[in-house]
Coordinates of C-alpha atoms in Angstrom, one line a residue:
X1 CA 40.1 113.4 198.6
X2 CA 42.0 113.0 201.7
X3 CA 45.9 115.2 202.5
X4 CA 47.2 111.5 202.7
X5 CA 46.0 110.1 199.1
X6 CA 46.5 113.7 197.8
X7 CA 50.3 113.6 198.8
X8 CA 50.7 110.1 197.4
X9 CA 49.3 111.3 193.9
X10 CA 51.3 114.2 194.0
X11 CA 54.7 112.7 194.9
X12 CA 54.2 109.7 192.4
X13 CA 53.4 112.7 189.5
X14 CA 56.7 114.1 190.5
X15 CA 59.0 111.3 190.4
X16 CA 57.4 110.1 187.4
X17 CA 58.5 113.7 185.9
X18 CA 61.4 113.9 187.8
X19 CA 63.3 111.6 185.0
X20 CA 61.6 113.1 181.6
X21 CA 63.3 116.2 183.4
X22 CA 66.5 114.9 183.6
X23 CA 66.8 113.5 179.5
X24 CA 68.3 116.0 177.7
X25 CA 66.6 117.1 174.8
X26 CA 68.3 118.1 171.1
X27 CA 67.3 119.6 168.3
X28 CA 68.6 118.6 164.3
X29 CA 69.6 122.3 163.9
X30 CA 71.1 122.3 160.7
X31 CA 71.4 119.6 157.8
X32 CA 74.0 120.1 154.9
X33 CA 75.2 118.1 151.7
X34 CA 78.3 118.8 149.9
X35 CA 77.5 116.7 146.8
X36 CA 80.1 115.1 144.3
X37 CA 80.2 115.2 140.8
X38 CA 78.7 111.8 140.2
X39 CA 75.4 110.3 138.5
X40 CA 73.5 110.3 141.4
X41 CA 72.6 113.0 144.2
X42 CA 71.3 112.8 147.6
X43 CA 69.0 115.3 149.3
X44 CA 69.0 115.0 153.2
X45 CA 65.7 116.7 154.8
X46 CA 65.1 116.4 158.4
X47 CA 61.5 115.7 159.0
X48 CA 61.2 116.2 162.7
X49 CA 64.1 118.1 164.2
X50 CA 63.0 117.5 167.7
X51 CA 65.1 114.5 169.1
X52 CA 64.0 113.4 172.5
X53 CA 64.2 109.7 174.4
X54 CA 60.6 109.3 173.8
X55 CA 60.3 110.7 170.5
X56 CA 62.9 110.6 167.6
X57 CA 64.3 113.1 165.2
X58 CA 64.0 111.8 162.1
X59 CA 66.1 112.2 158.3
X60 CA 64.3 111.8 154.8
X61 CA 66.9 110.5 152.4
X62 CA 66.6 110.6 148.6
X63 CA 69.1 108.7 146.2
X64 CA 68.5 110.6 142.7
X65 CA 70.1 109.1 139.6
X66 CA 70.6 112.5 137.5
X67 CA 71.6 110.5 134.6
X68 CA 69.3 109.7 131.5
X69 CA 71.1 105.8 131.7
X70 CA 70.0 103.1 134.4
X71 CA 72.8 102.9 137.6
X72 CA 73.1 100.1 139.7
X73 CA 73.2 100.5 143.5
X74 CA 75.7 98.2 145.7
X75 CA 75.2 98.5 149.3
X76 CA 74.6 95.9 152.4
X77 CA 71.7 95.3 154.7
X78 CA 68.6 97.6 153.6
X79 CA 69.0 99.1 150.2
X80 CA 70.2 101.8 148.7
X81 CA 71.5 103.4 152.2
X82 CA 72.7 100.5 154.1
X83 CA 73.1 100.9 157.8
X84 CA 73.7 104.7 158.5
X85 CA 75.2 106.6 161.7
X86 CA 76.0 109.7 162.3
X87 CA 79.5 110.0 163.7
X88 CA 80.4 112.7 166.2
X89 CA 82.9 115.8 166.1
X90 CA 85.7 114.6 164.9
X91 CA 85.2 110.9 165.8
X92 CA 85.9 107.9 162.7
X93 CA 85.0 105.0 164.9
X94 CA 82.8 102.7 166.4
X95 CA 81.2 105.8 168.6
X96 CA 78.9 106.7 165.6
X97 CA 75.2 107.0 166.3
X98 CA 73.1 104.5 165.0
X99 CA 70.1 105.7 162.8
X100 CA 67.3 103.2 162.9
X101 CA 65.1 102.6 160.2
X102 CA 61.8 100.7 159.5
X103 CA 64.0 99.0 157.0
X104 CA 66.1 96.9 159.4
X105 CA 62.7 95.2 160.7
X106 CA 61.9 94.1 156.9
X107 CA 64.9 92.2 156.4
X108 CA 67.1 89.4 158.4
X109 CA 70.2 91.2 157.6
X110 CA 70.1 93.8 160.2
X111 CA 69.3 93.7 163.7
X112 CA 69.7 96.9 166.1
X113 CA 68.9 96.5 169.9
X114 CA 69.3 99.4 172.3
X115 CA 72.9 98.4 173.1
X116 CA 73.9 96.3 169.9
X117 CA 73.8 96.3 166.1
X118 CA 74.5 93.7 163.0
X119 CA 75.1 93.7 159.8
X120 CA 75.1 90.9 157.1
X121 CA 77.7 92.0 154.7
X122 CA 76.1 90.1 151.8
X123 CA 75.9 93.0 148.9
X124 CA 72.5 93.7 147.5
X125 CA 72.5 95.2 144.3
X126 CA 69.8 96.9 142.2
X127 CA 69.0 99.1 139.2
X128 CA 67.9 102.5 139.5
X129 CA 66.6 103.7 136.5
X130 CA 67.1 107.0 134.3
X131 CA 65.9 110.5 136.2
X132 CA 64.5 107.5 139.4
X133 CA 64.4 108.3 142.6
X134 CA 64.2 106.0 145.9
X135 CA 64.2 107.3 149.4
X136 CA 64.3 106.0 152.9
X137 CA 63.8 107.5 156.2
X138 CA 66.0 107.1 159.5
X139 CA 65.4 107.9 163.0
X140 CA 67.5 109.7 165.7
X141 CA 66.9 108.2 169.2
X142 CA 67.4 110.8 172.2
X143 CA 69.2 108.1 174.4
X144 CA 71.7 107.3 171.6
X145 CA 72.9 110.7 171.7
X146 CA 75.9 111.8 173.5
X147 CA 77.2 115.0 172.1
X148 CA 76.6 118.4 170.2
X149 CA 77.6 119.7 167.2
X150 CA 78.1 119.0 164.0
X151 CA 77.8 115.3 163.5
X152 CA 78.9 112.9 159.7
X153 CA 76.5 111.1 157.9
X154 CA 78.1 107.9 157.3
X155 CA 77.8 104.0 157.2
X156 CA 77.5 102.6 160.5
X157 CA 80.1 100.1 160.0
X158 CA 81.9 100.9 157.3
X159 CA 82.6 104.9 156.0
X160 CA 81.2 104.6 153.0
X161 CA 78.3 102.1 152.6
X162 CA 76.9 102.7 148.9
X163 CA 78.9 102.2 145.6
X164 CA 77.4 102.5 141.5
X165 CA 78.2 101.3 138.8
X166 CA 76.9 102.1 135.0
X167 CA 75.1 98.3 134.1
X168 CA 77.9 97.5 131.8
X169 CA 81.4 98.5 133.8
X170 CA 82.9 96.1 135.6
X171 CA 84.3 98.7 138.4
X172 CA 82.1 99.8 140.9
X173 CA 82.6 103.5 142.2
X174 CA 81.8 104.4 145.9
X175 CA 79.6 107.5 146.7
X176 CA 80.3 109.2 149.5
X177 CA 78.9 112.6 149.7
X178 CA 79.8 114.7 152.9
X179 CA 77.0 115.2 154.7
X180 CA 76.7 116.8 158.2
X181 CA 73.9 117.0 160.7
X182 CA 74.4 119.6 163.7
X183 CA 72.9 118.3 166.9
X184 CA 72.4 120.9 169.3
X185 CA 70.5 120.6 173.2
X186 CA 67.3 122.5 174.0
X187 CA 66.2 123.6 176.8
X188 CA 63.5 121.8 178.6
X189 CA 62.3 125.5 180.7
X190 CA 60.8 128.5 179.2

């Protein structure tokens, strides 16, 4: 191989680095849920902590009904979870970071771009039964994050996107655990 062909490789190897170098990578550190006395409970597990641009963290969410009676679910766009974000330190508005699921490509009541997101707020409503279980996964996307530390679980558009209801009340009840999810950066050098 010739110095000339040789330096071309070379410098096109390093510029194509030269940006994964500059993305900051995160890590899902730590993952806590300060459940409410209600019927149901929701387990958050993080699946893959690692949250680059090119590869996202991702979130296991389970909706148990801990009841021995059937509970119906109210929520809007995918169910039972909605459209979920993760809001930053101390932030309530729109600057939430949007947590993409498989679900949203399923349905025509979501759509999430890289710089957009909607939501049909048509309810959807469904039973889950006795000691049932349903769960969902969400990702985090590396160039969606902003910030450290500890981050809220919450609906993306609205604070609390789920509500329940026993079959034969006519009230529904919103649940709205508190859940947090600290974001922290790792290093990209030994």
């Amino acid at each position: 191989m010739n110095r000339r062909r040789y330096l071309g490789l070379a410098t096109a190897a390093m510029s194509g680095l030269a940006g994964c170098l500059a993305d900051t990578e995160y890590s899902v550190s730590a993952v806590a849920v300060d459940d409410i006395a209600a019927p149901l409970a929701l387990d958050v597990t993080p699946v893959d902590r690692s949250v680059t641009v090119d590869s996202p963290g991702t979130l296991a969410l389970t909706l148990r009904n801990t009841s021995e009676k059937p509970i119906e679910i109210r929520t809007t766009g995918v169910w039972p979870f909605g459209m979920l974000g993760l809001a930053p330190p101390g932030e309530h508005g729109p600057d939430a970071i949007l947590l993409l699921s498989d679900q949203y490509e399923e349905t025509d009541r979501v759509e999430a771009t890289a710089s957009s997101a909607h939501l049909d707020n048509t309810p959807i409503t469904d039973t889950l039964d006795g000691g049932e279980s349903v769960g969902a996964q969400y990702e985090i996307h590396g160039q969606r994050v902003a910030d450290t530390g500890t981050h809220t679980l919450r609906g993306y558009f609205d604070a609390v996107p789920l509500s329940y209801r026993d079959p034969d009340a006519d009230g529904w009840t919103q649940y709205h655990p508190d859940v947090t999810v600290d974001l922290s950066k790792r290093s990209l050098l030994p």
